[in-house]
Short mmCIF file of C-alpha atoms in Angstrom, two decimals:
data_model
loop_
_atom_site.label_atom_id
_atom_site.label_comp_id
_atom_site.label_asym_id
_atom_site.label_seq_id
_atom_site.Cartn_x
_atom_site.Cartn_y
_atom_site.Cartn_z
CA UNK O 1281 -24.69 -48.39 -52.68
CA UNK O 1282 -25.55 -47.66 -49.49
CA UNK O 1283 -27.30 -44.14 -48.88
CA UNK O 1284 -24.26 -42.92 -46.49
CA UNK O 1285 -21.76 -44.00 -49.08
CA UNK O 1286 -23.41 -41.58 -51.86
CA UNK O 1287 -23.13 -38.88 -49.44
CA UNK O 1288 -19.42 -39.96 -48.39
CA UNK O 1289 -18.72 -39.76 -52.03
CA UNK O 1290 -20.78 -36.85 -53.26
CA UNK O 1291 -18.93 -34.46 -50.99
CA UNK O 1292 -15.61 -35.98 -51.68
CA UNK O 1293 -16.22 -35.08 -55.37
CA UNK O 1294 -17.68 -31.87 -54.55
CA UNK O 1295 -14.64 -31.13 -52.62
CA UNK O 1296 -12.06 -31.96 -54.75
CA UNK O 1297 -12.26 -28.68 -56.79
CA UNK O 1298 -13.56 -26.35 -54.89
CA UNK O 1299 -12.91 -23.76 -56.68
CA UNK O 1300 -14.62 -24.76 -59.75
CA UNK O 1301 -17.60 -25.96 -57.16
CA UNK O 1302 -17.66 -22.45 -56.08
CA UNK O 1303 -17.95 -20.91 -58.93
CA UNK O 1304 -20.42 -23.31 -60.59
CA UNK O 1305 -22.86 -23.16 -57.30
CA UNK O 1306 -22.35 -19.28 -58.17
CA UNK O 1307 -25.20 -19.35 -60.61
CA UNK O 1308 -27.23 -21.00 -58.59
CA UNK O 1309 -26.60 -18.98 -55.69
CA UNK O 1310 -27.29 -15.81 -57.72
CA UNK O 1311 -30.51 -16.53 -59.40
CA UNK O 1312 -32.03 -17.75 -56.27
CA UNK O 1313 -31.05 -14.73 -54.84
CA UNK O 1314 -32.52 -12.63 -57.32
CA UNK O 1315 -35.67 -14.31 -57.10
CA UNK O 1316 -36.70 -14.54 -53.31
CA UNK O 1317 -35.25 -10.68 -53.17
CA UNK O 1318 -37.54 -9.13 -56.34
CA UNK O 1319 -40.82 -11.02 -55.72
CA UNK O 1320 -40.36 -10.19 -51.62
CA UNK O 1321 -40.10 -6.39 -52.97
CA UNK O 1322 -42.87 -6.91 -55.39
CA UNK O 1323 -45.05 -8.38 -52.76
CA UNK O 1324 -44.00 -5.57 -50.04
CA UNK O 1325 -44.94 -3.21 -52.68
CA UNK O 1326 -48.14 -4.54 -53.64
CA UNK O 1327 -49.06 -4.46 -49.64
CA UNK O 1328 -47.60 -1.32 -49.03
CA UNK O 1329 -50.48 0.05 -52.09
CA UNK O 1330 -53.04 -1.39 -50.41
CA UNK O 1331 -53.09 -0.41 -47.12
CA UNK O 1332 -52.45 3.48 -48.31
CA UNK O 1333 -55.61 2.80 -50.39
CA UNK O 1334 -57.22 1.15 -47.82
CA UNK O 1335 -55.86 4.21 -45.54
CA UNK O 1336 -57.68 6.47 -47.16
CA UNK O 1337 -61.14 4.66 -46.27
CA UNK O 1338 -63.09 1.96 -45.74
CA UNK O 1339 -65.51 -0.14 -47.65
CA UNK O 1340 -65.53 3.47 -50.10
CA UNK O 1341 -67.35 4.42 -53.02
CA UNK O 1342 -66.26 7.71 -54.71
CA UNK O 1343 -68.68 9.72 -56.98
CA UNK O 1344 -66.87 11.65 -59.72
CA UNK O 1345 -68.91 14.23 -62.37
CA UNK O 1346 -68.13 13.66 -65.99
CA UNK O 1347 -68.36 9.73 -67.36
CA UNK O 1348 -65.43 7.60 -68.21
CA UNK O 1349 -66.06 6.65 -71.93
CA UNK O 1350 -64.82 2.88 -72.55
CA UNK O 1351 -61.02 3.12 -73.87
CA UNK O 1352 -60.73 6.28 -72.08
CA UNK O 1353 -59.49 6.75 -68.20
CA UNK O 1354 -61.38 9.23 -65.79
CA UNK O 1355 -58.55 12.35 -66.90
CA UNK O 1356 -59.10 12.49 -69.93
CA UNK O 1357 -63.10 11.90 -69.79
CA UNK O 1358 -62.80 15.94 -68.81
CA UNK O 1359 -63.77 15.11 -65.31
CA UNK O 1360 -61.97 17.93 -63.88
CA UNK O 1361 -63.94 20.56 -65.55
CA UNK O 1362 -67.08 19.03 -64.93
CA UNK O 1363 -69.91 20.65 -62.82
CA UNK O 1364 -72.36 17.59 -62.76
CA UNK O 1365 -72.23 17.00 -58.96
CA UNK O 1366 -74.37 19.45 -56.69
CA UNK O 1367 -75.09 19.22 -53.04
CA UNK O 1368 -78.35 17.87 -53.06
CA UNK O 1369 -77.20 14.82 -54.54
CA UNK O 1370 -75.57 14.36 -51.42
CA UNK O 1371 -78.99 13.64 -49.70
CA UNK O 1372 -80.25 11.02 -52.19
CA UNK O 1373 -77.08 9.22 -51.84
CA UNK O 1374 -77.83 9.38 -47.88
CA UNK O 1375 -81.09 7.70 -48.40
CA UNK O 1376 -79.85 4.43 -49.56
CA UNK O 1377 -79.91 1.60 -48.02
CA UNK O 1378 -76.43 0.87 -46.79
CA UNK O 1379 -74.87 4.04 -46.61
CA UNK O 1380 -72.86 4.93 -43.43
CA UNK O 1381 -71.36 8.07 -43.65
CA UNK O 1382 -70.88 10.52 -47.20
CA UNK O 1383 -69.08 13.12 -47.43
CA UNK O 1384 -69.01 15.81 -50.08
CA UNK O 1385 -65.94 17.42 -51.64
CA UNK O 1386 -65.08 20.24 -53.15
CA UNK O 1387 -61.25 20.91 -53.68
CA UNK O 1388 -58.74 24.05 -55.46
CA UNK O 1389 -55.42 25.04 -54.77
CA UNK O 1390 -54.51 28.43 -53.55
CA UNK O 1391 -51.81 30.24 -51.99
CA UNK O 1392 -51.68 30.06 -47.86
CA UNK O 1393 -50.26 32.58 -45.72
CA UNK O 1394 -49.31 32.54 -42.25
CA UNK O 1395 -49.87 35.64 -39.67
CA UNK O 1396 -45.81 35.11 -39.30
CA UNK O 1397 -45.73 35.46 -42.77
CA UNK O 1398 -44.74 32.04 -43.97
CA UNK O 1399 -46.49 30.57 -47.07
CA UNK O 1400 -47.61 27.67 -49.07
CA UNK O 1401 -48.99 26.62 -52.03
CA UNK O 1402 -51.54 23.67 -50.95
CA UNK O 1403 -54.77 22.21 -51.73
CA UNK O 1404 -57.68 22.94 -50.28
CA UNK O 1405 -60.72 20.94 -49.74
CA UNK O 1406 -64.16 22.25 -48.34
CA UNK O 1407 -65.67 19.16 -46.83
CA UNK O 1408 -68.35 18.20 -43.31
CA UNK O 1409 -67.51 16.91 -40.73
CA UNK O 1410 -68.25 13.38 -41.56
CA UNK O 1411 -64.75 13.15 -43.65
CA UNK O 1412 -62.51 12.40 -40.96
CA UNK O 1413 -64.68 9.50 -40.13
CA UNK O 1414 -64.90 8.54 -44.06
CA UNK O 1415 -61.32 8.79 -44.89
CA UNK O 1416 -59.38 8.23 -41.26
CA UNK O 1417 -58.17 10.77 -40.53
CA UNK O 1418 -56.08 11.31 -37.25
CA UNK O 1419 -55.76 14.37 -35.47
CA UNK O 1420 -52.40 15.27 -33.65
CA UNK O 1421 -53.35 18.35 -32.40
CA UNK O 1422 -56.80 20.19 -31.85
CA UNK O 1423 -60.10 18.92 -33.58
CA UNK O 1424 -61.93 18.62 -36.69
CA UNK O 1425 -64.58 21.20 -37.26
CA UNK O 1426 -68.37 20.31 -36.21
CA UNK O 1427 -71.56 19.91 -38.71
CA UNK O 1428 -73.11 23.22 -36.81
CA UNK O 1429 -69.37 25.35 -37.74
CA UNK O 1430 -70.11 23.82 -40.94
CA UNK O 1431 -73.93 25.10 -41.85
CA UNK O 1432 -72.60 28.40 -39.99
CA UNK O 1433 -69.93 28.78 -42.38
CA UNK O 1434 -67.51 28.80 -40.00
CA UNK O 1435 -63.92 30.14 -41.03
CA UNK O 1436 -61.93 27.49 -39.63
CA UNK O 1437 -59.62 25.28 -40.90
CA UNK O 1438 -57.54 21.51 -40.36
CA UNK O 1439 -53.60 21.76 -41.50
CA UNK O 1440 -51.96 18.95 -43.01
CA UNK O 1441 -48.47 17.85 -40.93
CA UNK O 1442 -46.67 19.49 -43.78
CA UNK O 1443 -49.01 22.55 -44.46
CA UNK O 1444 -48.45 23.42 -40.78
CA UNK O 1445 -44.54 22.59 -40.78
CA UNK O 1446 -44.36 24.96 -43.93
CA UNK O 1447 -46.28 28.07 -42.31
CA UNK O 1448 -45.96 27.64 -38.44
CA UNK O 1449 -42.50 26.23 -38.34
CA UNK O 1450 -41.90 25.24 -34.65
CA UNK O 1451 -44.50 27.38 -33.47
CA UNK O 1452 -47.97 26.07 -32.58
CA UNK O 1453 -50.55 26.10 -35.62
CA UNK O 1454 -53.62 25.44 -33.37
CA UNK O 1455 -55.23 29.01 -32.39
CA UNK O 1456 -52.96 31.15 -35.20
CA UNK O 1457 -55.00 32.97 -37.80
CA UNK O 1458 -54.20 32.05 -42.29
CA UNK O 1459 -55.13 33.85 -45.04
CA UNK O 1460 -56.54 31.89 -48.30
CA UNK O 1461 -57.37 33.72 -51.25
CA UNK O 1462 -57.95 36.53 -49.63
CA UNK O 1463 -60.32 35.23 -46.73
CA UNK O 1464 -58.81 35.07 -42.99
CA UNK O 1465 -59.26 31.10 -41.39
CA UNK O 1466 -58.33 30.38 -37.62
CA UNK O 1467 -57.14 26.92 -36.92
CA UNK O 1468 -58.42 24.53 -35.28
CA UNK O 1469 -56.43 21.40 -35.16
CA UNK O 1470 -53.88 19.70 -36.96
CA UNK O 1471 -53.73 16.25 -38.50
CA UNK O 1472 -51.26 13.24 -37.78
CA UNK O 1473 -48.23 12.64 -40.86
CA UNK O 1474 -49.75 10.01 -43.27
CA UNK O 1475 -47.50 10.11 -45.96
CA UNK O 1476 -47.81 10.01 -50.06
CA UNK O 1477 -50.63 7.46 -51.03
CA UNK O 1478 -48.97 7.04 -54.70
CA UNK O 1479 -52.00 9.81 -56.04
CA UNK O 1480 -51.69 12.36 -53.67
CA UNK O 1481 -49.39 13.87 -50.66
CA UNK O 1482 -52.00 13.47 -47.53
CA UNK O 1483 -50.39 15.85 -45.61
CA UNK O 1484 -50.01 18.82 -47.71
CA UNK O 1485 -54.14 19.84 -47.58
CA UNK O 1486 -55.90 22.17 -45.82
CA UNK O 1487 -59.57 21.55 -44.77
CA UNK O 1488 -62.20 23.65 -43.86
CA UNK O 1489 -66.37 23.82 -43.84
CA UNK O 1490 -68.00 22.96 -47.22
CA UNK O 1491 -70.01 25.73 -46.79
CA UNK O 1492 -67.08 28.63 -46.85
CA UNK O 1493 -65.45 26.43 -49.39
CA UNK O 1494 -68.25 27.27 -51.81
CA UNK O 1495 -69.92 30.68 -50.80
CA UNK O 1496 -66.71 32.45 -49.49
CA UNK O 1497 -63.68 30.93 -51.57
CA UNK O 1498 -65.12 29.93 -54.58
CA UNK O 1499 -68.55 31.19 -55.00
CA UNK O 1500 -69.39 27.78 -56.91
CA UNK O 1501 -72.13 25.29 -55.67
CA UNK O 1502 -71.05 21.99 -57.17
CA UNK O 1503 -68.82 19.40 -56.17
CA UNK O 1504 -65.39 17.93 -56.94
CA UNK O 1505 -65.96 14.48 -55.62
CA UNK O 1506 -68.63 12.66 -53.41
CA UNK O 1507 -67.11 9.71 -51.05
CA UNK O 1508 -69.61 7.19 -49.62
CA UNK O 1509 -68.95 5.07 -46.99
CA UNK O 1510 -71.05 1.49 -46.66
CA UNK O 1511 -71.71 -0.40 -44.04
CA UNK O 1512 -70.26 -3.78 -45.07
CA UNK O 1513 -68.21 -5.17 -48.10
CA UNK O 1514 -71.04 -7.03 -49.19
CA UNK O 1515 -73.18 -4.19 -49.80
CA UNK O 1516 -70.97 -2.42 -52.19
CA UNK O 1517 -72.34 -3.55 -55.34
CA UNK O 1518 -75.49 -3.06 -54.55
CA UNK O 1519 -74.79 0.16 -52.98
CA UNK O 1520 -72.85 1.28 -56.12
CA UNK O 1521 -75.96 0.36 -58.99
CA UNK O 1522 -78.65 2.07 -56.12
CA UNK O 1523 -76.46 5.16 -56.54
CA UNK O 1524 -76.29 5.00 -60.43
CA UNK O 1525 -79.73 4.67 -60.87
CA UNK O 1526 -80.69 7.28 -57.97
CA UNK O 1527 -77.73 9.53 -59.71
CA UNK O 1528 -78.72 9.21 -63.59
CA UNK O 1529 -83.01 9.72 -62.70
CA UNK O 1530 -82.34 13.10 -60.83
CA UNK O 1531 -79.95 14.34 -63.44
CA UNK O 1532 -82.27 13.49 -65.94
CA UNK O 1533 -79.73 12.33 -68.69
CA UNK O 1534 -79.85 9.22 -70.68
CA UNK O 1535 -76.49 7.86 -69.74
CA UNK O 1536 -74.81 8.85 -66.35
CA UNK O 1537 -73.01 12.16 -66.40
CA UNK O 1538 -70.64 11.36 -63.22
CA UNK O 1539 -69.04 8.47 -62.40
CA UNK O 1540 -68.47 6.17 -59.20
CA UNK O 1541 -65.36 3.99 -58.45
CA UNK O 1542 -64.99 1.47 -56.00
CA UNK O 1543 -61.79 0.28 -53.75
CA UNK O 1544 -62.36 -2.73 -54.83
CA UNK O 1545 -61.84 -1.94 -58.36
CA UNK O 1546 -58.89 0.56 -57.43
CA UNK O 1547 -57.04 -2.16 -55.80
CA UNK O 1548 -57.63 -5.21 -57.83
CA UNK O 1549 -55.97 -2.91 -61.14
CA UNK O 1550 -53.11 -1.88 -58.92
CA UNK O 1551 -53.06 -5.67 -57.77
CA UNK O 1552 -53.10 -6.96 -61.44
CA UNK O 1553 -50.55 -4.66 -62.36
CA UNK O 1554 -48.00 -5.36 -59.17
CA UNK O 1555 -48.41 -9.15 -59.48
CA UNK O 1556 -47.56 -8.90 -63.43
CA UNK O 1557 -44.08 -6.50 -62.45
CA UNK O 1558 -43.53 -9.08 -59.48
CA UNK O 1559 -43.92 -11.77 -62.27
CA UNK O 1560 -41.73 -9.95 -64.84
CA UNK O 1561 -38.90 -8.95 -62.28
CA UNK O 1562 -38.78 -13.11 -60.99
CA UNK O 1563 -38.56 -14.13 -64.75
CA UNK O 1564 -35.66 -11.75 -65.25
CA UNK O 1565 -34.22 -13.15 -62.05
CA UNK O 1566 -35.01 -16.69 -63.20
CA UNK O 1567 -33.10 -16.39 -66.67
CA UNK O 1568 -29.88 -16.54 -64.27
CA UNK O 1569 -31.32 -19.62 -62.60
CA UNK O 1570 -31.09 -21.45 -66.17
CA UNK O 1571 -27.90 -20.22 -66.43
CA UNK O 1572 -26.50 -21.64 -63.33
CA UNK O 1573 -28.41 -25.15 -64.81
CA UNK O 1574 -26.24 -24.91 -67.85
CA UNK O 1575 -23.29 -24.39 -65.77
CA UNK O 1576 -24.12 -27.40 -63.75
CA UNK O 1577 -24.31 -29.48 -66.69
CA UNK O 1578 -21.29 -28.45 -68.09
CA UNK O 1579 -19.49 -29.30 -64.90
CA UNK O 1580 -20.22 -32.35 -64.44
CA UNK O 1581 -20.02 -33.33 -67.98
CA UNK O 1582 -16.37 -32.42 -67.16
CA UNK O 1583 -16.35 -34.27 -64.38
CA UNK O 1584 -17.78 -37.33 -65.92
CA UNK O 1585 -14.80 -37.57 -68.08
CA UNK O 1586 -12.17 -36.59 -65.52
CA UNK O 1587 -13.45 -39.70 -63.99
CA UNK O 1588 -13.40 -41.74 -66.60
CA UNK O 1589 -11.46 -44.58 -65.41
CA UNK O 1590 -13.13 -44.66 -62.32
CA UNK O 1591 -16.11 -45.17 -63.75
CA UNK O 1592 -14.72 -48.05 -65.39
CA UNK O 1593 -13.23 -49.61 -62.17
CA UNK O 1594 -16.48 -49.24 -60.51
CA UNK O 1595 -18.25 -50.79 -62.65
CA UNK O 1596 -15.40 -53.44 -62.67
CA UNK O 1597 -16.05 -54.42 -59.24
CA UNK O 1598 -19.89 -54.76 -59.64
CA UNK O 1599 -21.14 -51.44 -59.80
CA UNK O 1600 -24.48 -50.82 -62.00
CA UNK O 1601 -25.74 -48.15 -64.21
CA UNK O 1602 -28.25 -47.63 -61.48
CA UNK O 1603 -25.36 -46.94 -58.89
CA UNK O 1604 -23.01 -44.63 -61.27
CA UNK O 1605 -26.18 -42.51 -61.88
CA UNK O 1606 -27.50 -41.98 -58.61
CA UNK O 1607 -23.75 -41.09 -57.64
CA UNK O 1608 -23.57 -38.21 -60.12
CA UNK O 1609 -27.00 -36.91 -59.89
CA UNK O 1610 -26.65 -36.94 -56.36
CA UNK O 1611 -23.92 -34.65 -56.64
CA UNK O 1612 -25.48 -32.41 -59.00
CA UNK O 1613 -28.69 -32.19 -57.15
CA UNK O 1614 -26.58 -31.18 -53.77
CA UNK O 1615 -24.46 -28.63 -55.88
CA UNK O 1616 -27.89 -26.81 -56.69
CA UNK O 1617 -29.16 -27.62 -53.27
CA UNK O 1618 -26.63 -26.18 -51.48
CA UNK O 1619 -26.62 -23.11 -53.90
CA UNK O 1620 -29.94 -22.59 -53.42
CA UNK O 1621 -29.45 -22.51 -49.73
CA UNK O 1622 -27.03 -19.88 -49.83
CA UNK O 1623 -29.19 -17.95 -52.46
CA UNK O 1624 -32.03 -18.60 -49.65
CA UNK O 1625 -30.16 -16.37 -47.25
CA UNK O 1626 -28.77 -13.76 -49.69
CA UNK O 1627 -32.09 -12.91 -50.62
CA UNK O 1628 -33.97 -12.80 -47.76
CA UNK O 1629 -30.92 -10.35 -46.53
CA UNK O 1630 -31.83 -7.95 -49.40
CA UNK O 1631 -35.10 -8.11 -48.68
CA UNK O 1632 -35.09 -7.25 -45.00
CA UNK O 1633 -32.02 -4.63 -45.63
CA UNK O 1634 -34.77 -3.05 -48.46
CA UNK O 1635 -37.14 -2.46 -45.43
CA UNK O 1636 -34.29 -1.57 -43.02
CA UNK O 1637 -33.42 1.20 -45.21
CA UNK O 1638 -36.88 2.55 -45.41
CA UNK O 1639 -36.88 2.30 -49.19
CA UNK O 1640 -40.09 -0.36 -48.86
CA UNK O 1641 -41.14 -2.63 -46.27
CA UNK O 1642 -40.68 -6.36 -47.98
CA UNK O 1643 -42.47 -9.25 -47.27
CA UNK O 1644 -40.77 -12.58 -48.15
CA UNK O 1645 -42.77 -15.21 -47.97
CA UNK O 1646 -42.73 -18.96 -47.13
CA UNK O 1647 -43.82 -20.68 -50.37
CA UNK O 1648 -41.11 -18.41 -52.28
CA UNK O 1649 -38.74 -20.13 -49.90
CA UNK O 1650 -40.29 -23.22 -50.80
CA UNK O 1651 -40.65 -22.52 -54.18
CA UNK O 1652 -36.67 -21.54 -54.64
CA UNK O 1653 -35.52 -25.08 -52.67
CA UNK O 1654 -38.15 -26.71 -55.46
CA UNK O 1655 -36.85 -24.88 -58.37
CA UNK O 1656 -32.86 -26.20 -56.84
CA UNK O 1657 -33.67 -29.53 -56.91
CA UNK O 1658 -35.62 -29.40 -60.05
CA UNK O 1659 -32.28 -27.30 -61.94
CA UNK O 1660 -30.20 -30.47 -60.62
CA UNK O 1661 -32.37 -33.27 -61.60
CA UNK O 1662 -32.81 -31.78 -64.77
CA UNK O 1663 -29.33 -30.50 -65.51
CA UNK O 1664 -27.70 -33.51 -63.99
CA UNK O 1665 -29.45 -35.96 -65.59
CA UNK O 1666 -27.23 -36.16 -68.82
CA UNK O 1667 -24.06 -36.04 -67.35
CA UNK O 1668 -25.19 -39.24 -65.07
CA UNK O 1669 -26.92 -40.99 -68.16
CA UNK O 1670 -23.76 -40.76 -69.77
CA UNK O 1671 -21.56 -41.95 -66.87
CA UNK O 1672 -23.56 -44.99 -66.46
CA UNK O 1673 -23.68 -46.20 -69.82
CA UNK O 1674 -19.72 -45.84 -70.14
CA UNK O 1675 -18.29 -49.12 -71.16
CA UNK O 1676 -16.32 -50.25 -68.38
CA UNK O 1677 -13.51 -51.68 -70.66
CA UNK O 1678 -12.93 -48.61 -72.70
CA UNK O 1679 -13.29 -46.71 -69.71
CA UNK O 1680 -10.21 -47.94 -67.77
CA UNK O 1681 -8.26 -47.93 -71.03
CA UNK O 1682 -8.75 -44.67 -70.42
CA UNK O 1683 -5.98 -42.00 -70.71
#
């Protein structure tokens, strides 16, 4: 047979039923579906992770007090109550070789009021002036203090997009006067929305000097949290042991009493953890994929014997086992084919009406496309194979005696 005869008689058998060619190619259409739709989520959410970590910095090393003991994760190490970080740290961690920009941090929450009389419960985090370099920080409106406001202890302060919605309203924030914990601020500028990073809401923070963070609002003189920025990628490992072994000789302690964490490390967890969820959700998916197989197979075993007799008149008239197979995996390979075109296109519609909605921004990608055809024709080689084994090795005698 002749390759346009196979297709001239693969879509006259497909057609006969179509009903029951429907609703077998159903499966199919389905699990494909499923797949190129979860792992396009999995893989938007995966980028959408890293570029709020990467938002919050580049090429960044952050210094936490109190170790992380092995087994146990940084929160429950006691880091929060620890006082192991003080400001002269901050200058041997300048001194390396490597080091861009650091910026110390020392953060609390209080209770923010407005001179309308608006207020807010927000964090607050006494920084210099090298953070909004460090962590990228756009201003909308005003500016971001200066190092000389900051060794003057300058009562100033930066509002968050939804600090300054929450006490300003649809008045203008830059030039008004707040109260925290007792202590009267004047601000200064206002920062551009960035959104929830998946550890912390950027926008509802309030920033001001270091310097009144410690002598005027807290009266403390260590640090919550030391962020280093490096020059280049490559120089973060090196960067990170230099600080250890700077950190651990002026603390004089055995064993470091703080601890340092890299983006690197941050996002290749969050990326081990995404890719396994991706993984599970497309092996969920794929369970309806086998399935739509089985339902293949059982088709055309139905159709093999609905066809009985002619199977027996073609091979009557010189057709081979070679011929009645290729004829009915042909048509079990274009059932899955065609179902996995269709599947193709319902996916790829979830995924982009995902991101239309807002809910994530997906990201389908080429090799899942090519992977889902793959997976198709593999379904109807594999399911189809029986059913056309068993066709061709009909007898053609019984096989027109056929009833």
């Amino acid at each position: 047979m002749t390759i346009p005869d196979i297709l001239r008689e693969t879509v006259s058998a497909l057609t006969a039923n179509k009903v029951r060619t429907t609703l077998t190619m159903l499966g199919i259409v389905i699990g494909i579906g499923s797949v190129i739709s979860m792992v396009s989520i999995g893989q938007g959410a995966q980028a959408s992770i890293q570029s709020s970590i990467e938002g919050l910095g580049s090429n960044l090393l952050t210094i936490f007090p109190g170790s992380v003991q092995p087994g146990r994760g940084i929160v429950s190490s006691g880091r929060g109550a620890a006082q192991t970080l003080k400001n002269d740290d901050v200058d041997a961690i300048r001194a390396i070789d490597g080091v861009s920009l650091v910026s110390p941090e020392l953060d609390r929450r209080f209770q923010i009021v407005s001179s309308s009389g608006n207020n807010t419960n927000s964090t607050v985090i006494g920084t210099v002036a090298d953070y909004a370099t460090v962590r990228n920080l756009n201003l909308a409106d005003g500016s971001f203090f200066t190092d000389a406001q900051e060794r003057g202890i300058t009562r100033v302060a930066i509002l968050g997009a939804t600090v300054a919605t929450d006490l300003f309203a649809d008045q203008e924030p830059v030039g008004q006067s707040i109260r925290v914990n007792g202590a009267n601020f004047r601000v200064i500028g206002v920062l551009q929305a960035k959104g929830g990073s998946g550890f912390a809401n950027q926008d509802d923070i309030v920033f001001v000097p270091l310097s009144a963070m410690q002598k005027i609002l807290t009266g403390v003189d260590y640090l919550s949290s030391i962020a280093v920025s490096v020059a280049s990628k490559d120089q973060m490992t090196t960067v990170q042991a230099q600080a250890t072994d700077i950190l651990t000789a002026k603390h004089r302690v055995a064993a470091p009493d703080f601890s340092i964490i890299s983006q690197a490390d941050i996002l290749g967890t969050l990326n081990q953890v995404t890719d396994a969820f991706t993984l599970f959700l497309a092996a969920i998916a794929g369970i309806s994929l086998l399935v739509g197989g089985i339902g293949i197979m059982n088709m055309m075993l139905t159709t093999v014997t609905e066809r009985t007799r002619e199977i027996g008149l073609r091979k009557a008239v010189g057709g081979t086992r070679r011929d009645i197979s290729i004829q009915f995996l042909s048509e079990a390979v274009t059932l899955t084919l065609i179902g996995g075109a269709i599947g193709v296109l319902i996916g790829w519609s979830i995924a982009t009406a995902v991101s239309l909605l807002g809910v994530i921004q997906t990201k389908v990608s080429f090799s899942s496309v090519l992977l889902a055809f793959g997976v198709s024709a593999l379904i109807g080689i594999v399911f189809g194979y029986y059913p056309a084994r068993r066709a061709s090795r009909l007898n053609p005698i019984d096989a027109l005696r056929y009833e």
